[in-house]
Amino acid sequence: MSGSLIGKSVLRKEDHRFVSGKGRYTDDIQLVGLTYAAFVRSPYARADIKSFDVSDALAAPGVIAVLTGEEVAKDGLGGLPCGWMIHSKDGSEMRQPHHPVLAADRVNYLGEPVALVIADTQLEAKNAAELVMVDFEPLTAVVNPATASQAETLYEAVPNNLCYEWELGDEAATEAGLAAAAHVTTLKLTNNRLIPNAIEPRAALAEYNSGTDEIILHTTSQNPHLVRLIMTAFVQIAPEHKLRVIAPDVGGGFGSKIFIYSEETALAWAAKKLGLTIKWTADRSESFLTDAHGRDHVSEAQLALSADGEFLALKVKTVANMGAYLSTFASAVPTYLYGTLLAGQYRTPAIYVEVDSVFTNTAPVDAYRGAGRPEATYLVERIVEKAAAEMGLDPAELRRRNFIGRDQFPYQTPVALEYDTGDYEASLHKALKMADYNTFSARQAEAEARGKLRGIGLSCYIEACGLAPSQVAGALGAGVGLWESGEVRVNPTGSVTVLTGSHSHGQGHETTFAQLVADRLGLPIEDVEVVHGDTGKLDFGLGTYGSRSLAVGGSALSVAADKVVEKGRKIAAHLLRTDVDNIDFDAPVFKMIDSNESKTFQEIAFAAYVNHDYPSEELEPGLAEKAFYDPLNFTYPAGTHICEVEIDPDTGVVEIIQFVAVDDFGTIINPMIVEGQVHGGLAQGIGQALLEQAVYDDTGQLITGSYMDYCMPRADNFPDFKVGMTCTPCTHNPVGAKGCGEAGAIGSPPAVMNAITQALGGIEIDMPATSEKVWRAVQTMPALKTA
Amino acid sequence: MYQFNFHKADNLSTAVELFNAFDEPMYIAGGHTLIPTMKQRLSAPSDVIDLAKIPDLDAITLAGDTLQIGAMATHAKVAASSLVQGHCSALATLAEGIGDRQVRHRGTIGGSLANNDPAADYPAAVLGLGAQIVTDRRTITADTFFKAMFETTLEPDEIIQTIHFPQVDQAVYLKFPNPASRYAMVGVMLTRTAGEARIAITGAAASVFRAAAFEEALTADFSLPAIDAVTLPAETLNADMHASAEYRAHLCKVLIKRGVNALSS
């Protein structure tokens, strides 16, 4: 029976509650004595705070308390830390400005919270928040990352606004490669800043019980244990065992709910300080202003090629915008999640990358779906395609010439990673076939006859997922190991409760993990319940991000399930009066090898709890096993995306004619869920390429502060996606899975932009390819007449 | 949203009386601009007077050659009306293209016109089709109704009752939506009546306007060559992160040309 559930598109167990309105999100939770919080925020990107006057607010109807940055400072709360230490080229540590829970004397980005008003109703809290008088003295803001290092210094301890000047790779070898090249392709590009836009805004509900001195924080988190660790060990609002963090149903995150923010922290602190139960739910405007943004790179690159198109060296210089403060994982994104991916799928022997991370007066920037890997892929796949065009080579052929061959694994890249397995040619071959690549020129000619411009673009991406082998992560500066915990708890009647440190906020873990464990144990999936998101119920866990849940969290469950089987064999041996070596598990039955006697899984489960004749020195009662799974390596999902576009030269409107994604995610548990993840990722990646951008004006005001200006992709922006799979199972985890959550957002932007660039005859534009940018490019094309 | 008082008027005169009784009153006629701005605390009326319960204010009728649309007719109702489709299919198409399904079932033609959002679709219809706006106290021609951004010649307490659309020979509405808001970045209503071309453009400037030079050229000769040399000066047009004035001017001409093609075939 084992194996029967793997690879099946089982319908999602959680969907019944979501589609029937029975989901329980943070804002749904109602408790006795509930009060409401509203935050007072900076209307300036940068200003000194001269004084607070809270008297009018305190006198307003329903107001219980007003807490400002001054109280935060008085209570000695620690700042919000960044968990990943990066060292500069010269060996110095990255510079980390103090990130206060509430600002007391200086604000550094628009919307930064400076005070919190607590009242009986949400309306009263919001009304009173407008009565908090903050005397701001505006200062000149630094907004543009490209020039931030030459601008006015924002923090005394951060000269030139530089967080770090990081490097990776062999500079001398790379320069030698460039010197020896027959051809060098250069490229300048920006990776546009994005706003995450989870469907559920951030929310928190903090309750404090003075009898037990315990705070319970219900919040929209992708990793509740990390919330607890940082709030207690670093901000020090309470001892760790006196804070329970519950992340109930959470509506999307895309990375933005990994991080430890001011608002949730302030709420937990205030609940204890005031003995209250307090709720705050961000409105959409607050989400735009304060959810950590994504991307925001400016890069230059040079690719050295031999006369026959062999990649000799890649040199990259990137400026990455950190925003006003270092968010929880911000420092790692443009370094270890970016520079290490610059080999792509290729054998490029020498790579050198320099990354300057700068502070600006904008919202903090941190991991957003893909986190560093989309930026790397965008750069590599744009420059490879450009090189092919410059050298008159077919872009698919140029890639083939440089692929790491399927027989060359494990493959050590010049930028730290060792790829375990892959078959890049297989994905490329399948994608080209699905896209009818060979007949593109006929379609292009047909479009031209109609006065339209057609282009086709490729992207052969790779990503490093399954964060992360703890030793490697530690060596790279991670503040915590990145293993995952899991427990398979067999109940006396034979049903199973699975506890995981991963957190589902849309991914479908309650189904995939149940499928995995049910399959291992030979149980119906209905008999397996998945529990996640509560520090009061679970072992410490690291949460969900970086496409790690199945590869790491699922592996932990796989190991725990194996331990359950081992324990079950011992119980069976005891019950059948035989030796454990004489017991075989043929899921779901424990069988004696040398006889026809057996025990079902349910019989073993029941016996585990009710029997009273165990040889107590050899066998404990109970049947529940834990595992803390620490991966041996990253996983390396990879694939080929192909985009075909048609441009209306009169208006510059880009239509996506077809989009093909062929991905190698290793072993797949639930193809339907994986396809859904691919679709979502593609929507965000194509959205980045065509539609989305966060725009600040020169004073640091956010122009794209609502959906009137921030262009969220809609279904009618996309064709039906053509999704295909290839499979080389991960070699080093027991599930064989590589992770699928981010691939769509990583692989797709360069495919779209390469297609547009080809349609424009090689004219380069930056993302997003708005109709006006495309139209202006068309105006500079030689042979075209437009309206 | 700040707190406010909500009133339902059951006839026009009560609505006006209520309006004049309060400090900061606002009529609500669907509310798909008003409610979002109130939620963002950008608008703070003391009293909101709902016109939805006034009988027959959403009726769509044909009186001789004139299509009469009640001010409280929703966009969905206009789009689905066989009278509208028969009289002027371009108007039905325009209504079908406003906002999303939810907006179309709440938002009304009267609300849209009274609000005069520079990127709304209906102002182009009313101006392009040469409609008349009948209020509780007078009739206003389209050419004098739209004053400036979010400004009309309506008195503060005046209520639009019906909009009268005369019969035109031909009409087409072409919209280039803002990719984010889906409001018109440029929207062009092009009509012809007894050879006279009339063009109203929304989205491109502070308020809807007529493209006189194009009208003149097309009235003289309804063909693409006739407008080849005609341009729309970009100086007076809107510029924002989505489109420069120059690009908007260009799009206006593209849409006019497409309109000419559509009406010529």
PDB file of N, CA and C in Angstrom, chain A residues 263-313:
ATOM      1  N   GLU A 263       4.842  46.331  14.769  1.00  0.00           N
ATOM      2  CA  GLU A 263       3.456  46.383  15.252  1.00  0.00           C
ATOM      3  C   GLU A 263       3.129  45.184  16.134  1.00  0.00           C
ATOM      4  N   GLU A 264       3.452  43.980  15.662  1.00  0.00           N
ATOM      5  CA  GLU A 264       3.132  42.777  16.430  1.00  0.00           C
ATOM      6  C   GLU A 264       3.908  42.769  17.751  1.00  0.00           C
ATOM      7  N   THR A 265       5.158  43.238  17.673  1.00  0.00           N
ATOM      8  CA  THR A 265       5.992  43.279  18.875  1.00  0.00           C
ATOM      9  C   THR A 265       5.425  44.276  19.879  1.00  0.00           C
ATOM     10  N   ALA A 266       5.054  45.442  19.377  1.00  0.00           N
ATOM     11  CA  ALA A 266       4.495  46.474  20.259  1.00  0.00           C
ATOM     12  C   ALA A 266       3.211  45.984  20.924  1.00  0.00           C
ATOM     13  N   LEU A 267       2.427  45.236  20.179  1.00  0.00           N
ATOM     14  CA  LEU A 267       1.167  44.757  20.742  1.00  0.00           C
ATOM     15  C   LEU A 267       1.402  43.775  21.901  1.00  0.00           C
ATOM     16  N   ALA A 268       2.357  42.853  21.700  1.00  0.00           N
ATOM     17  CA  ALA A 268       2.652  41.880  22.767  1.00  0.00           C
ATOM     18  C   ALA A 268       3.203  42.594  24.004  1.00  0.00           C
ATOM     19  N   TRP A 269       4.063  43.555  23.766  1.00  0.00           N
ATOM     20  CA  TRP A 269       4.636  44.351  24.872  1.00  0.00           C
ATOM     21  C   TRP A 269       3.540  45.123  25.604  1.00  0.00           C
ATOM     22  N   ALA A 270       2.673  45.773  24.835  1.00  0.00           N
ATOM     23  CA  ALA A 270       1.621  46.593  25.443  1.00  0.00           C
ATOM     24  C   ALA A 270       0.624  45.731  26.210  1.00  0.00           C
ATOM     25  N   ALA A 271       0.324  44.539  25.688  1.00  0.00           N
ATOM     26  CA  ALA A 271      -0.642  43.665  26.356  1.00  0.00           C
ATOM     27  C   ALA A 271      -0.168  43.339  27.771  1.00  0.00           C
ATOM     28  N   LYS A 272       1.128  43.040  27.885  1.00  0.00           N
ATOM     29  CA  LYS A 272       1.664  42.706  29.205  1.00  0.00           C
ATOM     30  C   LYS A 272       1.778  43.954  30.078  1.00  0.00           C
ATOM     31  N   LYS A 273       2.247  45.013  29.485  1.00  0.00           N
ATOM     32  CA  LYS A 273       2.471  46.245  30.242  1.00  0.00           C
ATOM     33  C   LYS A 273       1.157  46.763  30.830  1.00  0.00           C
ATOM     34  N   LEU A 274       0.084  46.627  30.058  1.00  0.00           N
ATOM     35  CA  LEU A 274      -1.190  47.218  30.463  1.00  0.00           C
ATOM     36  C   LEU A 274      -2.183  46.173  30.970  1.00  0.00           C
ATOM     37  N   GLY A 275      -1.822  44.902  30.866  1.00  0.00           N
ATOM     38  CA  GLY A 275      -2.742  43.851  31.301  1.00  0.00           C
ATOM     39  C   GLY A 275      -3.986  43.758  30.439  1.00  0.00           C
ATOM     40  N   LEU A 276      -3.806  43.934  29.146  1.00  0.00           N
ATOM     41  CA  LEU A 276      -4.959  44.002  28.245  1.00  0.00           C
ATOM     42  C   LEU A 276      -4.919  42.907  27.187  1.00  0.00           C
ATOM     43  N   THR A 277      -6.047  42.732  26.544  1.00  0.00           N
ATOM     44  CA  THR A 277      -6.135  41.904  25.351  1.00  0.00           C
ATOM     45  C   THR A 277      -6.370  42.868  24.186  1.00  0.00           C
ATOM     46  N   ILE A 278      -5.437  42.900  23.249  1.00  0.00           N
ATOM     47  CA  ILE A 278      -5.435  43.961  22.237  1.00  0.00           C
ATOM     48  C   ILE A 278      -5.354  43.366  20.839  1.00  0.00           C
ATOM     49  N   LYS A 279      -6.151  43.900  19.950  1.00  0.00           N
ATOM     50  CA  LYS A 279      -6.116  43.430  18.558  1.00  0.00           C
ATOM     51  C   LYS A 279      -5.744  44.584  17.629  1.00  0.00           C
ATOM     52  N   TRP A 280      -4.953  44.226  16.636  1.00  0.00           N
ATOM     53  CA  TRP A 280      -4.649  45.176  15.556  1.00  0.00           C
ATOM     54  C   TRP A 280      -4.668  44.425  14.240  1.00  0.00           C
ATOM     55  N   THR A 281      -5.335  44.966  13.256  1.00  0.00           N
ATOM     56  CA  THR A 281      -5.311  44.403  11.906  1.00  0.00           C
ATOM     57  C   THR A 281      -4.943  45.531  10.955  1.00  0.00           C
ATOM     58  N   ALA A 282      -3.903  45.322  10.207  1.00  0.00           N
ATOM     59  CA  ALA A 282      -3.471  46.366   9.271  1.00  0.00           C
ATOM     60  C   ALA A 282      -4.560  46.609   8.249  1.00  0.00           C
ATOM     61  N   ASP A 283      -4.750  47.865   7.887  1.00  0.00           N
ATOM     62  CA  ASP A 283      -5.566  48.091   6.705  1.00  0.00           C
ATOM     63  C   ASP A 283      -4.636  48.031   5.493  1.00  0.00           C
ATOM     64  N   ARG A 284      -5.214  48.018   4.318  1.00  0.00           N
ATOM     65  CA  ARG A 284      -4.400  47.786   3.120  1.00  0.00           C
ATOM     66  C   ARG A 284      -3.363  48.886   2.940  1.00  0.00           C
ATOM     67  N   SER A 285      -3.699  50.100   3.326  1.00  0.00           N
ATOM     68  CA  SER A 285      -2.723  51.182   3.196  1.00  0.00           C
ATOM     69  C   SER A 285      -1.502  50.907   4.067  1.00  0.00           C
ATOM     70  N   GLU A 286      -1.737  50.399   5.271  1.00  0.00           N
ATOM     71  CA  GLU A 286      -0.605  50.072   6.155  1.00  0.00           C
ATOM     72  C   GLU A 286       0.242  48.949   5.558  1.00  0.00           C
ATOM     73  N   SER A 287      -0.414  48.007   4.896  1.00  0.00           N
ATOM     74  CA  SER A 287       0.343  46.924   4.253  1.00  0.00           C
ATOM     75  C   SER A 287       1.279  47.478   3.184  1.00  0.00           C
ATOM     76  N   PHE A 288       0.765  48.374   2.370  1.00  0.00           N
ATOM     77  CA  PHE A 288       1.603  48.966   1.324  1.00  0.00           C
ATOM     78  C   PHE A 288       2.810  49.682   1.928  1.00  0.00           C
ATOM     79  N   LEU A 289       2.562  50.397   3.033  1.00  0.00           N
ATOM     80  CA  LEU A 289       3.618  51.228   3.609  1.00  0.00           C
ATOM     81  C   LEU A 289       4.661  50.422   4.378  1.00  0.00           C
ATOM     82  N   THR A 290       4.231  49.362   5.048  1.00  0.00           N
ATOM     83  CA  THR A 290       5.126  48.769   6.059  1.00  0.00           C
ATOM     84  C   THR A 290       5.449  47.300   5.889  1.00  0.00           C
ATOM     85  N   ASP A 291       4.721  46.534   5.097  1.00  0.00           N
ATOM     86  CA  ASP A 291       5.160  45.157   4.841  1.00  0.00           C
ATOM     87  C   ASP A 291       6.510  45.254   4.134  1.00  0.00           C
ATOM     88  N   ALA A 292       7.456  44.419   4.521  1.00  0.00           N
ATOM     89  CA  ALA A 292       8.766  44.508   3.880  1.00  0.00           C
ATOM     90  C   ALA A 292       8.617  44.334   2.372  1.00  0.00           C
ATOM     91  N   HIS A 293       9.196  45.241   1.624  1.00  0.00           N
ATOM     92  CA  HIS A 293       9.143  45.168   0.163  1.00  0.00           C
ATOM     93  C   HIS A 293      10.182  44.162  -0.344  1.00  0.00           C
ATOM     94  N   GLY A 294      10.152  43.922  -1.658  1.00  0.00           N
ATOM     95  CA  GLY A 294      11.063  42.937  -2.232  1.00  0.00           C
ATOM     96  C   GLY A 294      11.880  43.491  -3.389  1.00  0.00           C
ATOM     97  N   ARG A 295      12.988  42.731  -3.709  1.00  0.00           N
ATOM     98  CA  ARG A 295      13.862  43.040  -4.868  1.00  0.00           C
ATOM     99  C   ARG A 295      14.591  44.386  -4.681  1.00  0.00           C
ATOM    100  N   ASP A 296      14.532  45.245  -5.669  1.00  0.00           N
ATOM    101  CA  ASP A 296      15.173  46.570  -5.639  1.00  0.00           C
ATOM    102  C   ASP A 296      16.693  46.489  -5.757  1.00  0.00           C
ATOM    103  N   HIS A 297      17.147  45.961  -6.883  1.00  0.00           N
ATOM    104  CA  HIS A 297      18.566  45.894  -7.191  1.00  0.00           C
ATOM    105  C   HIS A 297      18.880  46.757  -8.416  1.00  0.00           C
ATOM    106  N   VAL A 298      20.101  47.266  -8.446  1.00  0.00           N
ATOM    107  CA  VAL A 298      20.635  47.884  -9.653  1.00  0.00           C
ATOM    108  C   VAL A 298      21.942  47.155  -9.951  1.00  0.00           C
ATOM    109  N   SER A 299      22.077  46.615 -11.152  1.00  0.00           N
ATOM    110  CA  SER A 299      23.230  45.754 -11.440  1.00  0.00           C
ATOM    111  C   SER A 299      23.874  46.050 -12.785  1.00  0.00           C
ATOM    112  N   GLU A 300      25.159  45.718 -12.830  1.00  0.00           N
ATOM    113  CA  GLU A 300      25.906  45.720 -14.093  1.00  0.00           C
ATOM    114  C   GLU A 300      26.620  44.385 -14.185  1.00  0.00           C
ATOM    115  N   ALA A 301      26.663  43.822 -15.381  1.00  0.00           N
ATOM    116  CA  ALA A 301      27.313  42.520 -15.516  1.00  0.00           C
ATOM    117  C   ALA A 301      28.063  42.419 -16.841  1.00  0.00           C
ATOM    118  N   GLN A 302      29.083  41.590 -16.813  1.00  0.00           N
ATOM    119  CA  GLN A 302      29.835  41.279 -18.033  1.00  0.00           C
ATOM    120  C   GLN A 302      29.974  39.771 -18.135  1.00  0.00           C
ATOM    121  N   LEU A 303      29.634  39.244 -19.298  1.00  0.00           N
ATOM    122  CA  LEU A 303      29.787  37.810 -19.548  1.00  0.00           C
ATOM    123  C   LEU A 303      30.841  37.629 -20.633  1.00  0.00           C
ATOM    124  N   ALA A 304      31.871  36.859 -20.293  1.00  0.00           N
ATOM    125  CA  ALA A 304      32.953  36.595 -21.254  1.00  0.00           C
ATOM    126  C   ALA A 304      32.693  35.270 -21.944  1.00  0.00           C
ATOM    127  N   LEU A 305      32.823  35.286 -23.286  1.00  0.00           N
ATOM    128  CA  LEU A 305      32.586  34.065 -24.059  1.00  0.00           C
ATOM    129  C   LEU A 305      33.760  33.793 -24.997  1.00  0.00           C
ATOM    130  N   SER A 306      33.975  32.504 -25.259  1.00  0.00           N
ATOM    131  CA  SER A 306      34.951  32.134 -26.275  1.00  0.00           C
ATOM    132  C   SER A 306      34.298  32.289 -27.641  1.00  0.00           C
ATOM    133  N   ALA A 307      35.071  32.108 -28.675  1.00  0.00           N
ATOM    134  CA  ALA A 307      34.553  32.298 -30.030  1.00  0.00           C
ATOM    135  C   ALA A 307      33.407  31.343 -30.337  1.00  0.00           C
ATOM    136  N   ASP A 308      33.433  30.157 -29.738  1.00  0.00           N
ATOM    137  CA  ASP A 308      32.329  29.228 -30.008  1.00  0.00           C
ATOM    138  C   ASP A 308      31.252  29.250 -28.924  1.00  0.00           C
ATOM    139  N   GLY A 309      31.244  30.327 -28.162  1.00  0.00           N
ATOM    140  CA  GLY A 309      30.134  30.524 -27.249  1.00  0.00           C
ATOM    141  C   GLY A 309      30.266  29.859 -25.889  1.00  0.00           C
ATOM    142  N   GLU A 310      31.474  29.482 -25.543  1.00  0.00           N
ATOM    143  CA  GLU A 310      31.674  28.883 -24.227  1.00  0.00           C
ATOM    144  C   GLU A 310      31.808  30.006 -23.198  1.00  0.00           C
ATOM    145  N   PHE A 311      31.050  29.895 -22.097  1.00  0.00           N
ATOM    146  CA  PHE A 311      31.145  30.929 -21.067  1.00  0.00           C
ATOM    147  C   PHE A 311      32.492  30.801 -20.359  1.00  0.00           C
ATOM    148  N   LEU A 312      33.212  31.941 -20.280  1.00  0.00           N
ATOM    149  CA  LEU A 312      34.527  31.915 -19.641  1.00  0.00           C
ATOM    150  C   LEU A 312      34.499  32.558 -18.263  1.00  0.00           C
ATOM    151  N   ALA A 313      33.686  33.602 -18.128  1.00  0.00           N
ATOM    152  CA  ALA A 313      33.663  34.294 -16.846  1.00  0.00           C
ATOM    153  C   ALA A 313      32.438  35.191 -16.778  1.00  0.00           C
TER     154      ALA A 313
END
